[in-house]
Structure formats: C-alpha cells, structure tokens
Short mmCIF file of C-alpha atoms in Angstrom, two decimals:
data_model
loop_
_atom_site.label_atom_id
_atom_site.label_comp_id
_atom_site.label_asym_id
_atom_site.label_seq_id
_atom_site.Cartn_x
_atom_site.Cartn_y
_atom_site.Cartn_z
CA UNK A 3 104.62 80.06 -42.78
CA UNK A 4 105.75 76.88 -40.76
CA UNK A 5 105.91 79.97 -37.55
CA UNK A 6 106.01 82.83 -37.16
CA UNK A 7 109.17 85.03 -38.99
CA UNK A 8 110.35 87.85 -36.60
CA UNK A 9 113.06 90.06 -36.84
CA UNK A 10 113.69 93.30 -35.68
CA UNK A 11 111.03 95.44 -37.35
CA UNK A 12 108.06 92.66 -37.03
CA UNK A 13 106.66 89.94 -37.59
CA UNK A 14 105.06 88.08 -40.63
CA UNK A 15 102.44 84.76 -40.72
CA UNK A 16 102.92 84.64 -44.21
CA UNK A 17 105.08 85.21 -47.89
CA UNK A 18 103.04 87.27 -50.11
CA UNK A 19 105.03 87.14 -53.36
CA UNK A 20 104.35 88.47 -57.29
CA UNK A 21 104.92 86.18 -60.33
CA UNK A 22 105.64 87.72 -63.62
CA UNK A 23 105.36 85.26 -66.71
CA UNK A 24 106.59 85.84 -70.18
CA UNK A 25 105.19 83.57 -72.74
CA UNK A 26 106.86 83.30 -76.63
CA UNK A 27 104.80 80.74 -79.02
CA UNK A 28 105.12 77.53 -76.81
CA UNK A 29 107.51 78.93 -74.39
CA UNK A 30 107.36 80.24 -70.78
CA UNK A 31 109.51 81.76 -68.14
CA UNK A 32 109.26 82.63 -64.90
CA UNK A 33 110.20 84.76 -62.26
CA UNK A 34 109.13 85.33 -58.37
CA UNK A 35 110.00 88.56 -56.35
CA UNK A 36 108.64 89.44 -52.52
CA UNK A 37 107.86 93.56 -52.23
CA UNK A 38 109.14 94.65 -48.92
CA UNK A 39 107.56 97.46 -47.25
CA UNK A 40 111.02 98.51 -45.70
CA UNK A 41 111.61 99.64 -49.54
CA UNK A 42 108.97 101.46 -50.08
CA UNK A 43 107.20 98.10 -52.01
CA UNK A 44 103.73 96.82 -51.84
CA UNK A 45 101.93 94.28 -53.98
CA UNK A 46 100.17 96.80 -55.44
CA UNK A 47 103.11 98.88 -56.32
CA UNK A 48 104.86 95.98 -57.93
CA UNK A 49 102.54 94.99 -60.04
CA UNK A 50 101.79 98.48 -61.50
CA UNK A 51 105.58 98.91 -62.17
CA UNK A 52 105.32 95.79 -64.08
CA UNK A 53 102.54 96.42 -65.55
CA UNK A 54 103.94 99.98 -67.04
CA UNK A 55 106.55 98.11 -68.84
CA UNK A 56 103.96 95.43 -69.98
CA UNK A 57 104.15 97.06 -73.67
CA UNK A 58 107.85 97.03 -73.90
CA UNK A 59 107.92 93.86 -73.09
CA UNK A 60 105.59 92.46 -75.63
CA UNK A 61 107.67 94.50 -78.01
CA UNK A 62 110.91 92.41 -77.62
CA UNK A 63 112.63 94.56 -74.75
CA UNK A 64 115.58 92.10 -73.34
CA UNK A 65 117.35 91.80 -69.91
CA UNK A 66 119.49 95.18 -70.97
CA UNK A 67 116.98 97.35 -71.74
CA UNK A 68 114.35 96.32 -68.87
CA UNK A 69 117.66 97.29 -66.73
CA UNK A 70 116.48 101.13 -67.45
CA UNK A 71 113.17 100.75 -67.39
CA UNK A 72 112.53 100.06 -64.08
CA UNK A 73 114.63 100.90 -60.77
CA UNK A 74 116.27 97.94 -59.20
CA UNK A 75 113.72 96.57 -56.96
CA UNK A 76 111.06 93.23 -56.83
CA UNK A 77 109.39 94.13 -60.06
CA UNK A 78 112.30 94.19 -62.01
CA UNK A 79 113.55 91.39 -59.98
CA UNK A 80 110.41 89.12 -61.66
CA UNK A 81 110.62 90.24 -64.73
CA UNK A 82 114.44 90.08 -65.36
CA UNK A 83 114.08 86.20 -63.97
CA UNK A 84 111.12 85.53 -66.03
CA UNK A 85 113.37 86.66 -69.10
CA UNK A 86 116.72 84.42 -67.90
CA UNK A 87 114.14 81.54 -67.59
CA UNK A 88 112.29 82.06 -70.88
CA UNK A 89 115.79 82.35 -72.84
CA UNK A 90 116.82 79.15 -71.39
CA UNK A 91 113.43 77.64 -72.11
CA UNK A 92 113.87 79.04 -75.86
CA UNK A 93 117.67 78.24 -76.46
CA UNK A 94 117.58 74.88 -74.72
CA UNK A 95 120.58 76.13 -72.69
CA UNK A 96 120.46 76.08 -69.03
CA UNK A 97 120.57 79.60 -67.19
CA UNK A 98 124.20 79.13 -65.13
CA UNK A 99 125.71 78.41 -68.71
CA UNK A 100 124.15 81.51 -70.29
CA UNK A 101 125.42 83.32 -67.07
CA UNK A 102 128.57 81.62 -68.46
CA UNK A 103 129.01 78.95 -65.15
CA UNK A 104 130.56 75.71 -66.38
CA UNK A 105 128.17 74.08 -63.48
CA UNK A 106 125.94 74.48 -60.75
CA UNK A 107 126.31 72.38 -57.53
CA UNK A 108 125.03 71.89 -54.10
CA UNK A 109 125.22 74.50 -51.22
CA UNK A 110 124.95 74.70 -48.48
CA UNK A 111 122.31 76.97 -46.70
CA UNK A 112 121.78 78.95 -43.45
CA UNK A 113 118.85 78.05 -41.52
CA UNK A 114 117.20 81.01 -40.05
CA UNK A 115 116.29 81.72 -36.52
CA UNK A 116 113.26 84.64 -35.43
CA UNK A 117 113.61 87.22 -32.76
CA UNK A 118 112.87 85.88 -29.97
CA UNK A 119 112.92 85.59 -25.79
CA UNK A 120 116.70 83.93 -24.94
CA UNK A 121 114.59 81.06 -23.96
CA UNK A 122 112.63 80.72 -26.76
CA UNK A 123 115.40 80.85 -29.27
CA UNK A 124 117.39 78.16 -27.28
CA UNK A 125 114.78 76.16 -27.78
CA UNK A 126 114.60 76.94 -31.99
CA UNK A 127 118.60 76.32 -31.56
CA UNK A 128 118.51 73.47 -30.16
CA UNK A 129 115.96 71.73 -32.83
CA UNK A 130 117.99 73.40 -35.56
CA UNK A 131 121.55 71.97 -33.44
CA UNK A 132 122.43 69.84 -36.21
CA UNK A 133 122.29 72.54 -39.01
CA UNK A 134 125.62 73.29 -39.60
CA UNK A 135 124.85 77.35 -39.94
CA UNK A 136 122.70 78.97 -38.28
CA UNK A 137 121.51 82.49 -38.87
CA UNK A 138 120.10 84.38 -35.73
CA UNK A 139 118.13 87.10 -35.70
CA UNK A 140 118.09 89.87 -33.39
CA UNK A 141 116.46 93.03 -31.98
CA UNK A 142 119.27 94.99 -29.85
CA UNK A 143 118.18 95.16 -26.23
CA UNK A 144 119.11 91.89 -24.48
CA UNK A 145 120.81 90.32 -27.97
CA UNK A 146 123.78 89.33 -25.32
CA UNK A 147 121.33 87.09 -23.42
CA UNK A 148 119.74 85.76 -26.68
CA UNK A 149 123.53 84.82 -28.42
CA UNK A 150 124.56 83.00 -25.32
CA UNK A 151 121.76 81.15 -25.44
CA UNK A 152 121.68 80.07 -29.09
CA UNK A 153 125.44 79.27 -28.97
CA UNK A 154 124.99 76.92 -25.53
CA UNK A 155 121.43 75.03 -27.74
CA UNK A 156 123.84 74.86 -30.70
CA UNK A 157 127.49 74.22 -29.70
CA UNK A 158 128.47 72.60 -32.61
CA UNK A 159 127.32 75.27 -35.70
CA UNK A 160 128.67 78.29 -37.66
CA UNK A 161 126.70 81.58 -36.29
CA UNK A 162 125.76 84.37 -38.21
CA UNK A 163 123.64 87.32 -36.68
CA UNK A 164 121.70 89.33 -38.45
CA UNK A 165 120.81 93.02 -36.64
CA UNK A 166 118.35 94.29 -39.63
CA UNK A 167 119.45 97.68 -38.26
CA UNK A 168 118.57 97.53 -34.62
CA UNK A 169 121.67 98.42 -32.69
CA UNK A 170 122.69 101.46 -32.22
CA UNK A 171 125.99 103.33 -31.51
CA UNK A 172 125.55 103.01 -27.70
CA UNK A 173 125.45 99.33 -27.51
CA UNK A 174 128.06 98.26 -30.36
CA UNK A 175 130.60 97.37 -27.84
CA UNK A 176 128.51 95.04 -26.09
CA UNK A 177 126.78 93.29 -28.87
CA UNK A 178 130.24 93.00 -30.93
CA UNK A 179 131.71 91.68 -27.77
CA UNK A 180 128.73 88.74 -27.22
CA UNK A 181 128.97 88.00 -30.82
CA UNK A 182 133.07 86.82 -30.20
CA UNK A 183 132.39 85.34 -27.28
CA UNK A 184 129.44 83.22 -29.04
CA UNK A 185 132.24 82.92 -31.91
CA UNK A 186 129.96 84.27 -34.73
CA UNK A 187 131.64 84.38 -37.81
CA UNK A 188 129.39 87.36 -39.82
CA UNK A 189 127.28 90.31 -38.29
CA UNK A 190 124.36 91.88 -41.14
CA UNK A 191 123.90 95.11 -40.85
CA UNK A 192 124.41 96.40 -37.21
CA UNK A 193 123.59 100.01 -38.12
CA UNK A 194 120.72 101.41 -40.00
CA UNK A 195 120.80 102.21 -43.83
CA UNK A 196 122.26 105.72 -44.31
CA UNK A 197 123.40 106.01 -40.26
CA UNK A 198 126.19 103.28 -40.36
CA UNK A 199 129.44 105.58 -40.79
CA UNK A 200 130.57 104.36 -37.61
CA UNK A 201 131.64 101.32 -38.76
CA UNK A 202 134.36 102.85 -40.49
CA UNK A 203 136.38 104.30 -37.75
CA UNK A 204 137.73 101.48 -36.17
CA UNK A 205 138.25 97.63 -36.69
CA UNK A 206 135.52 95.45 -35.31
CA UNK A 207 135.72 91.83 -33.55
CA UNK A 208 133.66 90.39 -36.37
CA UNK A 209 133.80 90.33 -40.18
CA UNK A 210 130.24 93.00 -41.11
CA UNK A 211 128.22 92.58 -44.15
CA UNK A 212 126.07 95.71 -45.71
CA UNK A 213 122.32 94.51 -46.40
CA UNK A 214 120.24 97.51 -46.50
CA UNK A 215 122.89 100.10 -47.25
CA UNK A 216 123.77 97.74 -50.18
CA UNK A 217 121.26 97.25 -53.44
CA UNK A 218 123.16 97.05 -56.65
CA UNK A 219 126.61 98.77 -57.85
CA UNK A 220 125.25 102.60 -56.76
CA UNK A 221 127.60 103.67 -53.91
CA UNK A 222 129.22 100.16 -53.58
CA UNK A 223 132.31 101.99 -53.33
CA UNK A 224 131.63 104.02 -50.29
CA UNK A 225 130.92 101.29 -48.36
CA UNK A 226 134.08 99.51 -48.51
CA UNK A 227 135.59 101.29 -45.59
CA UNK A 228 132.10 99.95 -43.37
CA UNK A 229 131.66 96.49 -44.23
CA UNK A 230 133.65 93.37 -45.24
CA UNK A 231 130.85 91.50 -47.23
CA UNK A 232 127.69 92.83 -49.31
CA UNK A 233 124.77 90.55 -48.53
CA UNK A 234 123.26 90.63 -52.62
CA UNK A 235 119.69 89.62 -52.85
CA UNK A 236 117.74 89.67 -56.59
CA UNK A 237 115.09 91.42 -54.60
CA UNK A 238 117.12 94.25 -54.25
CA UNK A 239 119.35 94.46 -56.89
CA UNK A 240 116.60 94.05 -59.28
CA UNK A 241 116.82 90.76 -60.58
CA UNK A 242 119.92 88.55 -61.45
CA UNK A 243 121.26 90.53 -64.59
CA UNK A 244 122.39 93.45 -61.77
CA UNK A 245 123.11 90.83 -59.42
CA UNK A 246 125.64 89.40 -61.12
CA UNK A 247 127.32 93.23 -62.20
CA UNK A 248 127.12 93.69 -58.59
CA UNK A 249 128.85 90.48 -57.83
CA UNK A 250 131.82 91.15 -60.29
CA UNK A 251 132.49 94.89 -58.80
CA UNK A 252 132.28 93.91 -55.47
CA UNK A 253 134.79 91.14 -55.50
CA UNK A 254 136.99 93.69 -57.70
CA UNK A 255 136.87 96.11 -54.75
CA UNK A 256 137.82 93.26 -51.87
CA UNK A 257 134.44 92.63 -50.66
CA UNK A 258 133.34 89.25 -49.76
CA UNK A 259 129.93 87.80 -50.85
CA UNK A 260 127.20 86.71 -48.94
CA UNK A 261 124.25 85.87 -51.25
CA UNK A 262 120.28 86.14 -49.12
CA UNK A 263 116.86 86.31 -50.38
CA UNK A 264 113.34 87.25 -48.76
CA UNK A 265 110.33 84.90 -47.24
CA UNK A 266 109.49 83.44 -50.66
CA UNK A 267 109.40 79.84 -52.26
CA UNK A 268 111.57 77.85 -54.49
CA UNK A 269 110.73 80.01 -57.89
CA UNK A 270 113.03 82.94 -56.10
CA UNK A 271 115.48 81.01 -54.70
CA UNK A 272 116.32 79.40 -58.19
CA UNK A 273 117.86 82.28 -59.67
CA UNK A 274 120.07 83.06 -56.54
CA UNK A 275 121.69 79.83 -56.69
CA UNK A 276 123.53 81.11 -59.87
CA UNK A 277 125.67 83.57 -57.19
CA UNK A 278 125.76 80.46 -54.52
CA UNK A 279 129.51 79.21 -55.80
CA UNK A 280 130.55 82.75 -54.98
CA UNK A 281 129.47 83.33 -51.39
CA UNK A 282 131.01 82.98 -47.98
CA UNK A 283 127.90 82.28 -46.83
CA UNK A 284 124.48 81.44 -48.73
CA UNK A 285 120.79 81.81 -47.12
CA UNK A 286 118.50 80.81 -49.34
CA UNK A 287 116.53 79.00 -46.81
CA UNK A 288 113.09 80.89 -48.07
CA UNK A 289 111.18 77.64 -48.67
CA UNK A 290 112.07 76.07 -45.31
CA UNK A 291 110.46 78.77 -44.01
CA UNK A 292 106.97 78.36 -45.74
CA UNK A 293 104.06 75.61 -44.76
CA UNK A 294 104.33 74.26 -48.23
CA UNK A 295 106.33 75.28 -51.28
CA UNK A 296 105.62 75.04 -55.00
CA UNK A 297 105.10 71.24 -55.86
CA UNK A 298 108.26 71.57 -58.42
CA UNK A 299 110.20 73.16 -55.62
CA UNK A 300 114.01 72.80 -54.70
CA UNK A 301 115.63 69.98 -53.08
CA UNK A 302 116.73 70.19 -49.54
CA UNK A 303 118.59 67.44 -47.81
CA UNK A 304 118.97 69.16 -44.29
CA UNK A 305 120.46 72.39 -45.49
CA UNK A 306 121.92 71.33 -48.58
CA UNK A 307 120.15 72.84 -51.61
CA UNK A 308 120.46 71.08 -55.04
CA UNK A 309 120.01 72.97 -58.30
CA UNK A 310 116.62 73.72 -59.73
CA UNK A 311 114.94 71.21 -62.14
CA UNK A 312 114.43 73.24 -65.31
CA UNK A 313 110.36 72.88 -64.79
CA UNK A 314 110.79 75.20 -62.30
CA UNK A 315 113.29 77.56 -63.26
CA UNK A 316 116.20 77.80 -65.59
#
C-alpha cells in the first residue's frame, strides 16, 4: 500500500489477493478476488473453496454451473472472471461484447480517503482537491468534524461518505445533517448489515446505498424501502456472471447503481468496468491504492480509468 487504508473496522498495510487461472491448450484466463474477513473469508478459505471445485472445472463446468457450486463470495468471484477471460481469450471476442455491451469507455473513478483525525484528512483532501470525487471514509464519533474538514481542503469535488457500518441510531441526525451541509451526494451503509431497518421509516437528507446488507439478488427486494443505490462489488456477488443478474434486478426495482471493489490491483478492477456505464458513481480506485500494480495494469489519467488491454483481462 502507498499508506495506510483505514476505515471503520481497521486498518490494512497491504492487499493480499487470490488468483485463479484456467488454462485450455494455448489459452489462459484470469481472475483476481480479495477474501475479506468481515465475510467470514480468509486466504486459506478461498483457496480451499476453489480448490473443491478444481475437478469440475477441469471437467468443462461453465460460468452457469460454477454459479451453484460455490456461494457468492471471492472464490467464485476468481474463478467466474478467470472463465469470462478465458472465453474471450478462446473466441477472440472481447468480454463487454460477450456481456453483450456494444463498447466500453472511460470512467471516471472515486478516489478514496482513510479514517482519519479532521486534520489529517484535510490534509489527504487537500492533495486529492483536484479529484473530481472523492470518497471519505468514516468511523462515527466526531465524523461532523472530519466532513467539514474534507469539504473546506476540497471545495471544488463531489463527496461521497462511506460509514462501513459505524453509526448508529443515536447519532443519524447529526451525521445526516453534516453530510448536507458538506453537500455529499451518497452515504454507504450508515447502519450495520442486518440492524439497518431504520432507514426505512423516514426520508433522509441524502440519497443511501446498501453495501454490506447487499451481495447478489437474495433479499434485494427488502431493501428497497432502506436504500436508494446497491453498491455491487464482484467480490461479493461472486464474480461478474451474478453481478450483472444483480445489476438487471436492481435497476428493475428503482435502485440506482453504484459499482466498488476491495484493496486489490488492476486484474480485479477489469471485470468491474463491464458494470462502470451503469453506475451513478464508480470506485474502482483499488490500484491507486497499492505501491505498485501489475506491470499490464489499467490506465489512470487522474481518476479517469481506460478499459483493460486484453493481456490483462478480457
């Protein structure tokens, strides 16, 4: 990692990701996933999920039928990207056509901000000013002080805050009330997973968007009455194939789309940029994060992403 990553449940020094590859005579495909602890996920886990389909695989088992074999999740996330990017590699047809896009262009990304003192993320705001969105991270106690602050480093950029679950009902007035007068445009996930019913009692200052009470199309339903937007990540929906279901029934119930990813490099963005076109907002800023990214990584011009070249994925 460039710094540090915080958010509200800790902080990481480093993207620890799993590559699945699925090779056919001369051809290869790839796919990356992260395994998040907050899911129950561990390296360890991941790769013995994959591993346990390792024989159905070899068998001929296509995106379909590895969608019940394995939960949505990061190992199905890697393997159901390893098997867009091999079938592109096979049929000389890139992935957005086979997901039946007529193109794929440049978006435009968030650029994240960590947890941090009010003075401290003034500082990160004001390096990142001329980013035209910025996503800010925060931790509940004192996220007043720590909006102000980003919005007076950054007068000029579209906010989006991103709770991860950290407020609670006590202080939703207050922290929906700092986030209009910063004029933030998107709050993720104010309330935890499974404890966010609030939300649907009354109308809120600013548009919400589900993240962790959101996966893929299980219960997507049920949410409508909470949130405005689903925040759909191949990491939790289990790879692109569900991603893309998810996609279509959310829009069909009046949801917006914001499409987000985990700490990872270019090989997991790739695949998300297929939803990009979609989304009110995209933050697929993984590799901007990192030290260094794959040598065949995306292109980033400021925050604009460009689409993958087909050595790295699709």
């Amino acid at each position: 990692m460039q710094n540090p990553f915080v958010i509200a449940r800790g902080a990481k020094t480093e993207a620890v990701v799993v590559v699945a590859t699925i090779r056919q005579g001369a051809f290869a495909g790839r796919g990356e996933c992260t395994p998040y602890a907050r899911y129950g996920e561990s390296v360890d886990s991941v790769t013995q999920q994959i591993e346990s389909v390792r024989a159905a695989i070899e068998a001929g088992a296509d995106r379909a039928t590895l969608q019940a074999l394995l939960p949505a999740g990061a190992a199905r996330n890697a393997l159901d990207c390893a098997l867009w990017d091999l079938d592109a590699k096979m049929t000389g047809v890139p992935a957005y056509q086979l997901a039946g896009l007529h193109r794929l262009a440049p978006c435009v990304t968030a650029f994240t901000l960590s947890v941090g003192t009010p003075d401290e993320m003034a500082r990160a705001a004001q390096a990142a000013a001329d980013r035209p969105v910025l996503k800010v991270k925060l931790a509940g106690a004192g996220d007043s002080a720590r909006l102000a602050a980003v919005r007076a480093a950054a007068p000029e950029a579209e906010l989006i805050v991103d709770a991860n679950e950290a407020w609670r009902p006590e202080n939703l007035d207050e922290n929906f009330a700092a986030c209009a007068a910063a004029g933030v445009a998107l709050v993720e996930q104010p309330l935890p997973a499974g404890a966010d019913a609030l939300l649907a009692e009354r109308r809120w200052p600013v548009a919400i968007c589900a993240d962790e009470s959101v996966h893929d199309r299980k219960g997507l339903a049920a949410l409508r009455p909470r949130y405005d937007l689903v925040n759909v990540k191949l990491d939790k929906t289990g790879g692109l194939t569900e991603a893309l279901a998810l996609a279509d029934e959310a829009e069909q119930l009046g949801f917006g789309l914001f499409v987000g990813c985990m700490v990872a490099s270019s090989l997991a963005m790739a695949p998300a940029l297929l939803l990009a076109g979609r989304a009110r907002f995209v933050d697929l800023d993984g590799p901007l994060l990192l030290a260094r990214d794959r040598p065949e990584g995306l292109r980033y011009q400021g925050s604009t992403i460009f689409p993958p070249d087909p050595a790295l994925w699709g």
